[in-house]
PDB file of C-alpha atoms and ligand atoms in Angstrom:
ATOM      1  CA  MET A   1      -4.214  -1.582 -25.546  1.00 68.00           C
ATOM      2  CA  SER A   2      -4.975  -2.705 -21.800  1.00 86.00           C
ATOM      3  CA  ASN A   3      -4.054  -5.678 -20.374  1.00 96.00           C
ATOM      4  CA  ARG A   4      -6.694  -8.221 -19.378  1.00 97.00           C
ATOM      5  CA  ALA A   5      -6.913 -10.506 -16.103  1.00 98.00           C
ATOM      6  CA  ARG A   6      -9.543 -13.067 -14.860  1.00 98.00           C
ATOM      7  CA  VAL A   7     -10.434 -12.898 -10.923  1.00 98.00           C
ATOM      8  CA  VAL A   8      -9.650 -16.317  -9.688  1.00 98.00           C
ATOM      9  CA  GLY A   9     -10.644 -15.305  -5.812  1.00 98.00           C
ATOM     10  CA  VAL A  10     -12.047 -12.585  -3.979  1.00 98.00           C
ATOM     11  CA  ARG A  11     -12.383 -12.709  -0.222  1.00 98.00           C
ATOM     12  CA  PRO A  12     -12.975 -10.197   2.768  1.00 97.00           C
ATOM     13  CA  VAL A  13      -9.549  -9.148   4.280  1.00 98.00           C
ATOM     14  CA  ALA A  14     -11.284  -6.231   6.673  1.00 97.00           C
ATOM     15  CA  ASP A  15     -14.269  -4.161   7.199  1.00 92.00           C
ATOM     16  CA  GLY A  16     -15.225  -3.096   3.772  1.00 95.00           C
ATOM     17  CA  VAL A  17     -11.415  -4.487   2.340  1.00 98.00           C
ATOM     18  CA  LEU A  18     -11.821  -6.808  -0.393  1.00 98.00           C
ATOM     19  CA  GLU A  19      -8.611  -8.687  -1.813  1.00 98.00           C
ATOM     20  CA  TYR A  20      -9.343  -9.859  -5.430  1.00 98.00           C
ATOM     21  CA  ARG A  21      -6.634 -12.591  -6.827  1.00 98.00           C
ATOM     22  CA  LEU A  22      -6.040 -12.148 -10.630  1.00 98.00           C
ATOM     23  CA  GLN A  23      -4.497 -14.924 -13.180  1.00 97.00           C
ATOM     24  CA  LEU A  24      -3.251 -12.618 -16.095  1.00 97.00           C
ATOM     25  CA  VAL A  25      -5.004 -13.307 -19.232  1.00 97.00           C
ATOM     26  CA  ALA A  26      -3.416 -11.189 -21.855  1.00 95.00           C
ATOM     27  CA  PRO A  27      -0.489 -11.045 -21.417  1.00 94.00           C
ATOM     28  CA  PRO A  28      -0.117 -13.616 -19.409  1.00 93.00           C
ATOM     29  CA  ARG A  29       2.946 -12.464 -17.596  1.00 93.00           C
ATOM     30  CA  VAL A  30       3.669  -8.830 -16.785  1.00 94.00           C
ATOM     31  CA  SER A  31       7.151  -8.405 -14.834  1.00 94.00           C
ATOM     32  CA  PHE A  32       6.817  -5.535 -11.919  1.00 96.00           C
ATOM     33  CA  SER A  33       8.468  -3.961  -9.029  1.00 97.00           C
ATOM     34  CA  ALA A  34       7.247  -4.234  -5.640  1.00 98.00           C
ATOM     35  CA  GLY A  35       5.312  -1.180  -5.220  1.00 98.00           C
ATOM     36  CA  GLN A  36       3.858  -0.825  -8.443  1.00 98.00           C
ATOM     37  CA  TYR A  37      -0.165  -0.844  -9.444  1.00 98.00           C
ATOM     38  CA  LEU A  38      -2.641  -1.468 -11.687  1.00 98.00           C
ATOM     39  CA  SER A  39      -4.749   1.204 -13.037  1.00 97.00           C
ATOM     40  CA  LEU A  40      -8.028  -0.581 -13.520  1.00 97.00           C
ATOM     41  CA  ASP A  41     -10.283   0.404 -16.640  1.00 96.00           C
ATOM     42  CA  CYS A  42     -13.750   1.816 -14.508  1.00 93.00           C
ATOM     43  CA  GLY A  43     -15.601   2.397 -17.688  1.00 87.00           C
ATOM     44  CA  LEU A  44     -17.133   5.631 -18.401  1.00 85.00           C
ATOM     45  CA  ASP A  45     -18.107   8.686 -16.018  1.00 82.00           C
ATOM     46  CA  GLU A  46     -21.505  10.506 -16.137  1.00 81.00           C
ATOM     47  CA  GLN A  47     -20.139  12.831 -18.877  1.00 89.00           C
ATOM     48  CA  GLY A  48     -19.043   9.513 -21.063  1.00 89.00           C
ATOM     49  CA  LEU A  49     -15.237  10.128 -20.128  1.00 91.00           C
ATOM     50  CA  PRO A  50     -13.044   7.149 -19.680  1.00 91.00           C
ATOM     51  CA  GLN A  51     -12.031   6.751 -15.854  1.00 94.00           C
ATOM     52  CA  ARG A  52      -9.339   4.699 -14.221  1.00 96.00           C
ATOM     53  CA  ARG A  53      -8.408   3.895 -10.231  1.00 97.00           C
ATOM     54  CA  ALA A  54      -5.244   2.706  -9.200  1.00 98.00           C
ATOM     55  CA  TYR A  55      -5.061  -0.425  -7.247  1.00 98.00           C
ATOM     56  CA  SER A  56      -1.723  -1.231  -5.711  1.00 98.00           C
ATOM     57  CA  ILE A  57      -0.065  -5.019  -6.206  1.00 98.00           C
ATOM     58  CA  ALA A  58      -0.114  -6.663  -2.660  1.00 98.00           C
ATOM     59  CA  SER A  59       1.716 -10.183  -4.102  1.00 97.00           C
ATOM     60  CA  PRO A  60       5.223  -9.968  -4.656  1.00 96.00           C
ATOM     61  CA  PRO A  61       7.019 -10.268  -8.296  1.00 95.00           C
ATOM     62  CA  GLY A  62       7.251 -13.659  -9.588  1.00 86.00           C
ATOM     63  CA  ASP A  63       3.676 -15.362  -8.959  1.00 74.00           C
ATOM     64  CA  ASP A  64       3.682 -16.908 -11.889  1.00 77.00           C
ATOM     65  CA  GLY A  65       0.769 -14.980 -14.047  1.00 93.00           C
ATOM     66  CA  HIS A  66      -1.214 -13.860 -11.041  1.00 96.00           C
ATOM     67  CA  LEU A  67      -1.407 -10.249  -9.166  1.00 97.00           C
ATOM     68  CA  VAL A  68      -2.964  -9.820  -5.828  1.00 98.00           C
ATOM     69  CA  ILE A  69      -5.039  -6.125  -5.387  1.00 98.00           C
ATOM     70  CA  CYS A  70      -6.753  -4.995  -2.485  1.00 98.00           C
ATOM     71  CA  ALA A  71      -9.487  -2.454  -2.433  1.00 97.00           C
ATOM     72  CA  LYS A  72     -11.033  -0.594   0.632  1.00 97.00           C
ATOM     73  CA  LEU A  73     -15.263  -0.197  -0.914  1.00 97.00           C
ATOM     74  CA  ILE A  74     -15.997   3.147  -1.282  1.00 95.00           C
ATOM     75  CA  ALA A  75     -19.584   3.880  -0.948  1.00 93.00           C
ATOM     76  CA  GLY A  76     -20.856   5.348  -4.129  1.00 89.00           C
ATOM     77  CA  GLY A  77     -17.222   5.403  -5.525  1.00 91.00           C
ATOM     78  CA  LEU A  78     -16.911   4.274  -9.411  1.00 90.00           C
ATOM     79  CA  GLY A  79     -14.007   2.322  -8.985  1.00 92.00           C
ATOM     80  CA  SER A  80     -15.516   0.595  -5.527  1.00 94.00           C
ATOM     81  CA  ARG A  81     -18.396  -0.026  -7.741  1.00 92.00           C
ATOM     82  CA  LEU A  82     -16.821  -1.841 -10.683  1.00 93.00           C
ATOM     83  CA  LEU A  83     -14.701  -4.018  -8.068  1.00 95.00           C
ATOM     84  CA  GLN A  84     -17.622  -5.104  -5.907  1.00 94.00           C
ATOM     85  CA  ARG A  85     -19.638  -6.041  -8.634  1.00 94.00           C
ATOM     86  CA  LEU A  86     -16.432  -8.780  -9.409  1.00 95.00           C
ATOM     87  CA  GLY A  87     -17.212 -12.270  -8.942  1.00 96.00           C
ATOM     88  CA  ILE A  88     -14.809 -15.273  -9.684  1.00 98.00           C
ATOM     89  CA  GLY A  89     -14.352 -15.611 -13.926  1.00 98.00           C
ATOM     90  CA  ASP A  90     -15.120 -12.399 -14.387  1.00 98.00           C
ATOM     91  CA  GLU A  91     -12.597 -10.326 -16.672  1.00 97.00           C
ATOM     92  CA  VAL A  92     -10.775  -6.398 -15.855  1.00 97.00           C
ATOM     93  CA  ASP A  93      -9.096  -4.309 -18.305  1.00 97.00           C
ATOM     94  CA  PHE A  94      -6.072  -2.964 -16.651  1.00 97.00           C
ATOM     95  CA  THR A  95      -2.815  -0.827 -17.733  1.00 96.00           C
ATOM     96  CA  GLY A  96      -0.007  -1.286 -16.248  1.00 94.00           C
ATOM     97  CA  PRO A  97       1.624  -2.355 -13.890  1.00 96.00           C
ATOM     98  CA  LEU A  98       2.931   1.029 -13.474  1.00 98.00           C
ATOM     99  CA  GLY A  99       4.279   3.811 -10.841  1.00 98.00           C
ATOM    100  CA  PHE A 100       7.564   5.017  -9.246  1.00 98.00           C
ATOM    101  CA  PHE A 101       6.856   4.289  -5.884  1.00 98.00           C
ATOM    102  CA  VAL A 102       9.499   1.309  -5.604  1.00 98.00           C
ATOM    103  CA  LEU A 103      12.607   0.154  -3.343  1.00 98.00           C
ATOM    104  CA  ASP A 104      15.719   1.832  -3.839  1.00 98.00           C
ATOM    105  CA  GLN A 105      18.433  -0.482  -5.551  1.00 98.00           C
ATOM    106  CA  GLY A 106      20.243   0.340  -2.181  1.00 98.00           C
ATOM    107  CA  HIS A 107      19.824   1.367   1.359  1.00 98.00           C
ATOM    108  CA  ALA A 108      23.323   2.654   3.240  1.00 97.00           C
ATOM    109  CA  GLY A 109      21.509   2.957   6.656  1.00 97.00           C
ATOM    110  CA  ASP A 110      17.938   2.446   7.967  1.00 98.00           C
ATOM    111  CA  VAL A 111      14.304   2.453   6.235  1.00 98.00           C
ATOM    112  CA  VAL A 112      11.397   3.381   7.504  1.00 98.00           C
ATOM    113  CA  PHE A 113       7.727   2.890   6.197  1.00 98.00           C
ATOM    114  CA  CYS A 114       4.842   5.372   6.925  1.00 98.00           C
ATOM    115  CA  ALA A 115       1.566   3.634   6.095  1.00 98.00           C
ATOM    116  CA  THR A 116      -2.353   3.890   6.437  1.00 98.00           C
ATOM    117  CA  GLY A 117      -5.445   2.206   5.314  1.00 97.00           C
ATOM    118  CA  THR A 118      -4.749   0.540   2.246  1.00 98.00           C
ATOM    119  CA  GLY A 119      -1.416   2.082   2.065  1.00 98.00           C
ATOM    120  CA  ILE A 120       0.089  -1.402   3.672  1.00 98.00           C
ATOM    121  CA  VAL A 121      -1.074  -3.006   0.243  1.00 98.00           C
ATOM    122  CA  PRO A 122       2.203  -2.008  -2.016  1.00 98.00           C
ATOM    123  CA  VAL A 123       4.102  -2.102   1.535  1.00 98.00           C
ATOM    124  CA  VAL A 124       3.819  -6.056   2.103  1.00 98.00           C
ATOM    125  CA  PRO A 125       5.692  -6.794  -1.264  1.00 98.00           C
ATOM    126  CA  MET A 126       8.109  -4.143  -0.745  1.00 98.00           C
ATOM    127  CA  LEU A 127       9.015  -5.763   2.722  1.00 98.00           C
ATOM    128  CA  GLN A 128       9.384  -8.953   1.404  1.00 98.00           C
ATOM    129  CA  GLU A 129      11.594  -7.737  -1.043  1.00 98.00           C
ATOM    130  CA  LEU A 130      13.804  -5.824   1.241  1.00 98.00           C
ATOM    131  CA  LEU A 131      14.132  -7.947   4.017  1.00 98.00           C
ATOM    132  CA  ALA A 132      15.492 -10.709   1.551  1.00 97.00           C
ATOM    133  CA  ARG A 133      18.237  -8.295   0.597  1.00 97.00           C
ATOM    134  CA  ASP A 134      21.814  -8.460   1.984  1.00 96.00           C
ATOM    135  CA  GLU A 135      21.054  -4.812   3.791  1.00 97.00           C
ATOM    136  CA  THR A 136      21.934  -4.866   7.516  1.00 95.00           C
ATOM    137  CA  GLY A 137      20.108  -1.523   8.473  1.00 97.00           C
ATOM    138  CA  ARG A 138      17.402  -1.190  10.547  1.00 98.00           C
ATOM    139  CA  VAL A 139      13.426  -1.288   8.899  1.00 98.00           C
ATOM    140  CA  LEU A 140      10.654   0.422  10.687  1.00 98.00           C
ATOM    141  CA  LEU A 141       6.854   0.574   9.714  1.00 98.00           C
ATOM    142  CA  PHE A 142       4.651   2.841  11.600  1.00 98.00           C
ATOM    143  CA  TRP A 143       1.213   1.637  10.256  1.00 98.00           C
ATOM    144  CA  GLY A 144      -1.527   3.837  11.188  1.00 98.00           C
ATOM    145  CA  MET A 145      -5.192   2.333  11.123  1.00 97.00           C
ATOM    146  CA  ARG A 146      -8.641   3.139  12.332  1.00 97.00           C
ATOM    147  CA  ALA A 147     -10.183   0.725  14.594  1.00 97.00           C
ATOM    148  CA  PRO A 148      -8.957  -3.256  15.040  1.00 97.00           C
ATOM    149  CA  ALA A 149     -11.753  -4.089  12.217  1.00 96.00           C
ATOM    150  CA  ASP A 150      -9.830  -2.265   9.911  1.00 97.00           C
ATOM    151  CA  VAL A 151      -6.741  -3.881  10.405  1.00 98.00           C
ATOM    152  CA  PHE A 152      -5.572  -6.603   7.581  1.00 98.00           C
ATOM    153  CA  TYR A 153      -2.275  -8.363   6.323  1.00 98.00           C
ATOM    154  CA  ARG A 154      -1.283  -8.651  10.198  1.00 98.00           C
ATOM    155  CA  GLU A 155      -0.362 -12.043   9.962  1.00 98.00           C
ATOM    156  CA  VAL A 156       1.843 -11.587   7.091  1.00 98.00           C
ATOM    157  CA  ILE A 157       3.567  -8.474   8.420  1.00 98.00           C
ATOM    158  CA  ASP A 158       3.926 -10.481  12.125  1.00 98.00           C
ATOM    159  CA  ALA A 159       5.614 -13.247  10.339  1.00 98.00           C
ATOM    160  CA  LEU A 160       8.226 -11.212   8.325  1.00 98.00           C
ATOM    161  CA  ALA A 161       8.936  -9.752  11.903  1.00 98.00           C
ATOM    162  CA  GLU A 162       9.473 -12.804  13.190  1.00 98.00           C
ATOM    163  CA  ARG A 163      11.424 -14.221  10.841  1.00 98.00           C
ATOM    164  CA  HIS A 164      13.746 -10.863  10.563  1.00 98.00           C
ATOM    165  CA  PRO A 165      14.736  -9.281  13.694  1.00 96.00           C
ATOM    166  CA  ARG A 166      15.523  -6.118  11.725  1.00 97.00           C
ATOM    167  CA  LEU A 167      12.251  -5.268  11.262  1.00 98.00           C
ATOM    168  CA  GLU A 168      10.105  -2.969  13.671  1.00 98.00           C
ATOM    169  CA  VAL A 169       6.527  -2.954  13.218  1.00 98.00           C
ATOM    170  CA  HIS A 170       4.541   0.055  15.052  1.00 98.00           C
ATOM    171  CA  LEU A 171       0.726  -0.753  14.472  1.00 98.00           C
ATOM    172  CA  SER A 172      -1.066   2.259  15.950  1.00 98.00           C
ATOM    173  CA  LEU A 173      -4.752   2.981  16.005  1.00 98.00           C
ATOM    174  CA  THR A 174      -6.679   6.226  16.208  1.00 97.00           C
ATOM    175  CA  ARG A 175     -10.150   4.956  17.259  1.00 97.00           C
ATOM    176  CA  PRO A 176      -8.652   1.706  19.302  1.00 96.00           C
ATOM    177  CA  GLY A 177     -11.543   0.627  21.434  1.00 94.00           C
ATOM    178  CA  PRO A 178     -11.422  -0.869  24.991  1.00 94.00           C
ATOM    179  CA  GLU A 179      -9.823  -4.144  24.295  1.00 94.00           C
ATOM    180  CA  TRP A 180      -6.856  -2.699  22.037  1.00 96.00           C
ATOM    181  CA  ARG A 181      -3.711  -3.121  24.237  1.00 95.00           C
ATOM    182  CA  GLY A 182      -0.667  -1.848  21.378  1.00 96.00           C
ATOM    183  CA  GLU A 183      -0.115   1.354  20.327  1.00 97.00           C
ATOM    184  CA  GLN A 184      -2.299   4.399  19.704  1.00 97.00           C
ATOM    185  CA  GLY A 185      -2.690   7.927  18.312  1.00 95.00           C
ATOM    186  CA  ARG A 186      -1.198   9.012  14.800  1.00 95.00           C
ATOM    187  CA  ILE A 187       1.984   7.625  13.272  1.00 96.00           C
ATOM    188  CA  GLY A 188       3.440  11.035  12.956  1.00 95.00           C
ATOM    189  CA  ALA A 189       4.527  11.952  16.571  1.00 94.00           C
ATOM    190  CA  LYS A 190       6.106   8.071  16.866  1.00 96.00           C
ATOM    191  CA  VAL A 191       8.290   8.654  13.867  1.00 97.00           C
ATOM    192  CA  LEU A 192       9.747  11.899  15.144  1.00 97.00           C
ATOM    193  CA  GLY A 193      10.049   9.822  18.534  1.00 96.00           C
ATOM    194  CA  ALA A 194      11.948   7.370  16.082  1.00 97.00           C
ATOM    195  CA  LEU A 195      14.236   9.844  14.195  1.00 97.00           C
ATOM    196  CA  PRO A 196      17.375  10.897  16.537  1.00 97.00           C
ATOM    197  CA  ALA A 197      18.103   6.960  16.720  1.00 97.00           C
ATOM    198  CA  LEU A 198      17.829   6.468  13.087  1.00 98.00           C
ATOM    199  CA  SER A 199      20.871   6.463  10.617  1.00 98.00           C
ATOM    200  CA  GLU A 200      20.905   7.836   7.319  1.00 98.00           C
ATOM    201  CA  PRO A 201      16.940   7.026   6.747  1.00 98.00           C
ATOM    202  CA  VAL A 202      15.168   6.591   3.508  1.00 98.00           C
ATOM    203  CA  PHE A 203      11.233   7.280   4.372  1.00 98.00           C
ATOM    204  CA  TYR A 204       8.437   5.560   2.376  1.00 98.00           C
ATOM    205  CA  LEU A 205       5.409   7.253   2.947  1.00 98.00           C
ATOM    206  CA  VAL A 206       2.076   5.586   1.490  1.00 98.00           C
ATOM    207  CA  GLY A 207      -1.535   6.118   1.959  1.00 98.00           C
ATOM    208  CA  ASN A 208      -3.704   9.010   2.731  1.00 97.00           C
ATOM    209  CA  GLY A 209      -2.316  11.728   1.544  1.00 97.00           C
ATOM    210  CA  ALA A 210      -3.078  14.100   4.745  1.00 96.00           C
ATOM    211  CA  MET A 211      -0.792  11.719   6.385  1.00 97.00           C
ATOM    212  CA  ILE A 212       2.034  12.140   4.040  1.00 98.00           C
ATOM    213  CA  ASP A 213       2.042  15.615   4.006  1.00 97.00           C
ATOM    214  CA  GLU A 214       1.901  15.854   8.009  1.00 96.00           C
ATOM    215  CA  VAL A 215       4.945  13.258   8.313  1.00 97.00           C
ATOM    216  CA  ARG A 216       6.885  15.070   5.559  1.00 97.00           C
ATOM    217  CA  ALA A 217       6.363  18.499   6.663  1.00 97.00           C
ATOM    218  CA  ALA A 218       7.648  17.295  10.542  1.00 97.00           C
ATOM    219  CA  LEU A 219      10.202  15.309   9.237  1.00 98.00           C
ATOM    220  CA  LYS A 220      11.947  18.561   7.090  1.00 98.00           C
ATOM    221  CA  ALA A 221      11.399  20.548  10.163  1.00 97.00           C
ATOM    222  CA  ARG A 222      13.778  18.276  12.064  1.00 97.00           C
ATOM    223  CA  GLY A 223      16.175  18.863   9.209  1.00 97.00           C
ATOM    224  CA  VAL A 224      15.530  15.288   6.958  1.00 98.00           C
ATOM    225  CA  ASP A 225      16.719  16.304   3.592  1.00 97.00           C
ATOM    226  CA  ARG A 226      13.515  16.101   0.760  1.00 96.00           C
ATOM    227  CA  ARG A 227      15.803  13.859  -0.720  1.00 97.00           C
ATOM    228  CA  ARG A 228      15.336  10.846   1.575  1.00 98.00           C
ATOM    229  CA  PHE A 229      11.434  10.766   1.266  1.00 98.00           C
ATOM    230  CA  ARG A 230       9.814   8.359  -1.435  1.00 98.00           C
ATOM    231  CA  THR A 231       5.927   9.009  -1.395  1.00 98.00           C
ATOM    232  CA  GLU A 232       2.461   7.770  -2.854  1.00 98.00           C
ATOM    233  CA  ALA A 233      -0.654   9.515  -1.875  1.00 98.00           C
ATOM    234  CA  PHE A 234      -3.551   7.237  -2.602  1.00 98.00           C
ATOM    235  CA  PHE A 235      -6.109  10.194  -1.967  1.00 95.00           C
ATOM    236  CA  THR A 236      -6.394  13.267  -0.412  1.00 91.00           C
ATOM    237  CA  PRO A 237      -9.428  13.990   1.904  1.00 82.00           C
ATOM    238  CA  GLY A 238     -11.922  16.302   0.701  1.00 74.00           C
ATOM    239  CA  ALA A 239     -10.609  16.570  -2.494  1.00 67.00           C
ATOM    240  CA  GLU A 240     -12.624  15.529  -5.848  1.00 59.00           C
ATOM    241  CA  PRO A 241     -11.464  12.184  -7.313  1.00 52.00           C
ATOM    242  CA  ALA A 242      -8.725  12.428 -10.083  1.00 47.00           C
TER     243      ALA A 242
HETATM  244  C1  LIG B 301      -1.081   4.847  -6.811  1.00 94.65           C
HETATM  245  C2  LIG B 301      -2.402   4.697  -6.128  1.00 94.65           C
HETATM  246  C3  LIG B 301      -2.504   3.291  -5.663  1.00 94.65           C
HETATM  247  C4  LIG B 301      -3.412   3.094  -5.125  1.00 94.65           C
HETATM  248  N1  LIG B 301      -3.801   1.787  -4.386  1.00 94.65           N
HETATM  249  C5  LIG B 301      -4.852   1.915  -3.811  1.00 94.65           C
HETATM  250  C6  LIG B 301      -5.068   0.214  -3.228  1.00 94.65           C
HETATM  251  O1  LIG B 301      -4.277  -0.874  -3.449  1.00 94.65           O
HETATM  252  N2  LIG B 301      -6.313   0.153  -2.809  1.00 94.65           N
HETATM  253  C7  LIG B 301      -7.431   0.791  -2.356  1.00 94.65           C
HETATM  254  O2  LIG B 301      -8.219   0.400  -2.008  1.00 94.65           O
HETATM  255  N3  LIG B 301      -7.463   2.212  -2.951  1.00 94.65           N
HETATM  256  C8  LIG B 301      -5.881   2.470  -3.803  1.00 94.65           C
HETATM  257  N4  LIG B 301      -5.760   3.573  -4.561  1.00 94.65           N
HETATM  258  C9  LIG B 301      -7.151   4.320  -4.432  1.00 94.65           C
HETATM  259  C10 LIG B 301      -7.868   4.095  -5.710  1.00 94.65           C
HETATM  260  O3  LIG B 301      -7.462   4.614  -7.154  1.00 94.65           O
HETATM  261  C11 LIG B 301      -9.226   4.952  -5.389  1.00 94.65           C
HETATM  262  O4  LIG B 301      -8.981   5.895  -5.496  1.00 94.65           O
HETATM  263  C12 LIG B 301     -10.364   4.275  -4.616  1.00 94.65           C
HETATM  264  O5  LIG B 301     -10.847   3.095  -4.586  1.00 94.65           O
HETATM  265  C13 LIG B 301     -11.821   5.340  -4.552  1.00 94.65           C
HETATM  266  O6  LIG B 301     -12.100   5.020  -5.862  1.00 94.65           O
HETATM  267  P1  LIG B 301     -13.419   5.180  -6.136  1.00 94.65           P
HETATM  268  O7  LIG B 301     -13.813   5.177  -7.453  1.00 94.65           O
HETATM  269  O8  LIG B 301     -13.908   3.974  -5.383  1.00 94.65           O
HETATM  270  O9  LIG B 301     -14.086   6.395  -5.182  1.00 94.65           O
HETATM  271  P2  LIG B 301     -14.040   7.690  -5.714  1.00 94.65           P
HETATM  272  O10 LIG B 301     -15.498   8.316  -5.983  1.00 94.65           O
HETATM  273  O11 LIG B 301     -13.171   7.887  -6.910  1.00 94.65           O
HETATM  274  O12 LIG B 301     -13.381   8.491  -4.180  1.00 94.65           O
HETATM  275  C14 LIG B 301     -14.287   8.941  -3.408  1.00 94.65           C
HETATM  276  C15 LIG B 301     -13.514   8.926  -2.378  1.00 94.65           C
HETATM  277  O13 LIG B 301     -12.958   8.159  -1.624  1.00 94.65           O
HETATM  278  C16 LIG B 301     -12.124   8.577  -0.981  1.00 94.65           C
HETATM  279  N5  LIG B 301     -10.565   7.399  -0.740  1.00 94.65           N
HETATM  280  C17 LIG B 301     -10.045   6.958  -1.952  1.00 94.65           C
HETATM  281  N6  LIG B 301      -9.049   5.899  -1.989  1.00 94.65           N
HETATM  282  C18 LIG B 301      -9.476   5.850  -0.324  1.00 94.65           C
HETATM  283  C19 LIG B 301      -8.999   5.092   0.224  1.00 94.65           C
HETATM  284  N7  LIG B 301      -7.771   3.998  -0.539  1.00 94.65           N
HETATM  285  N8  LIG B 301      -9.018   4.611   1.601  1.00 94.65           N
HETATM  286  C20 LIG B 301     -10.101   5.396   2.130  1.00 94.65           C
HETATM  287  N9  LIG B 301     -10.599   6.485   1.461  1.00 94.65           N
HETATM  288  C21 LIG B 301     -10.190   6.560   0.103  1.00 94.65           C
HETATM  289  C22 LIG B 301     -11.237   9.674  -1.259  1.00 94.65           C
HETATM  290  O14 LIG B 301     -11.589  10.986  -0.555  1.00 94.65           O
HETATM  291  C23 LIG B 301     -12.049   9.905  -2.820  1.00 94.65           C
HETATM  292  O15 LIG B 301     -12.341  11.251  -2.988  1.00 94.65           O
HETATM  293  C24 LIG B 301      -4.646   3.931  -5.171  1.00 94.65           C
HETATM  294  C25 LIG B 301      -4.497   5.274  -5.405  1.00 94.65           C
HETATM  295  C26 LIG B 301      -3.595   5.311  -5.977  1.00 94.65           C
HETATM  296  C27 LIG B 301      -3.219   6.524  -6.895  1.00 94.65           C
END
């Protein structure tokens, strides 16, 4: 049986990206781990088959009865259509929270996140949890976005970096525009550049499946053991939706 939540807040956070604050209706509370997602019931497709879409939870566990999700709306997409129509007071059915893309119980060394697009959504609560732990390794975030207007949750990430000197943030844009003064280009080369100085790193790769394949293959070619990767592909460009 599906769980149910009511929309109590909707706000745009970037170009075409909406954040939804959900209040749980049934059950009134769920437990979950940072990094997990909800599987939203999106109705039936043209063949009458039930469809679901996954949306990562942006809020930390423990926010009494509320969950936040954040979606990039894709023109013509079934999940995007459902989300676009949702307003305050509307209810959605979902399964979950689900998923295995969660933090290891502990890290002996450094932790590296590579996130593109909406991949930053699960990284926010994962960073919050990780940085509250009694670990001392470096935490690096390689964050790839297209243009300045696509960037969201920067204020949350910046506040974390200010409070926790062990977090280093590398936000890099592939279409920076003339005003951008920060890093540019894809994140793969930047992660490789950081690799020699890392100690026993664990890599969390999330977002575009092509980025995940590229970064993982490059790191493996440099001798990084496959057991050091945790991955969550949101989509593979060009592939049919699941
Ligand atoms: C574990 C997991 C967690 C996810 N978490 C999120 C999340 O937090 N926020 C979110 O917006 N999406 C997330 N997704 C993707 C989401 O489930 C949908 O695939 C997406 O919203 C598109 O669904 P749709 O029905 O609107 O379009 P569809 O018709 O299913 O997809 C159309 C095309 O859009 C592209 N696409 C899919 N997702 C994205 C995306 N996020 N950004 C850019 N292009 C995309 C793909 O090329 C896809 O083939 C997640 C996916 C997985 C597997």
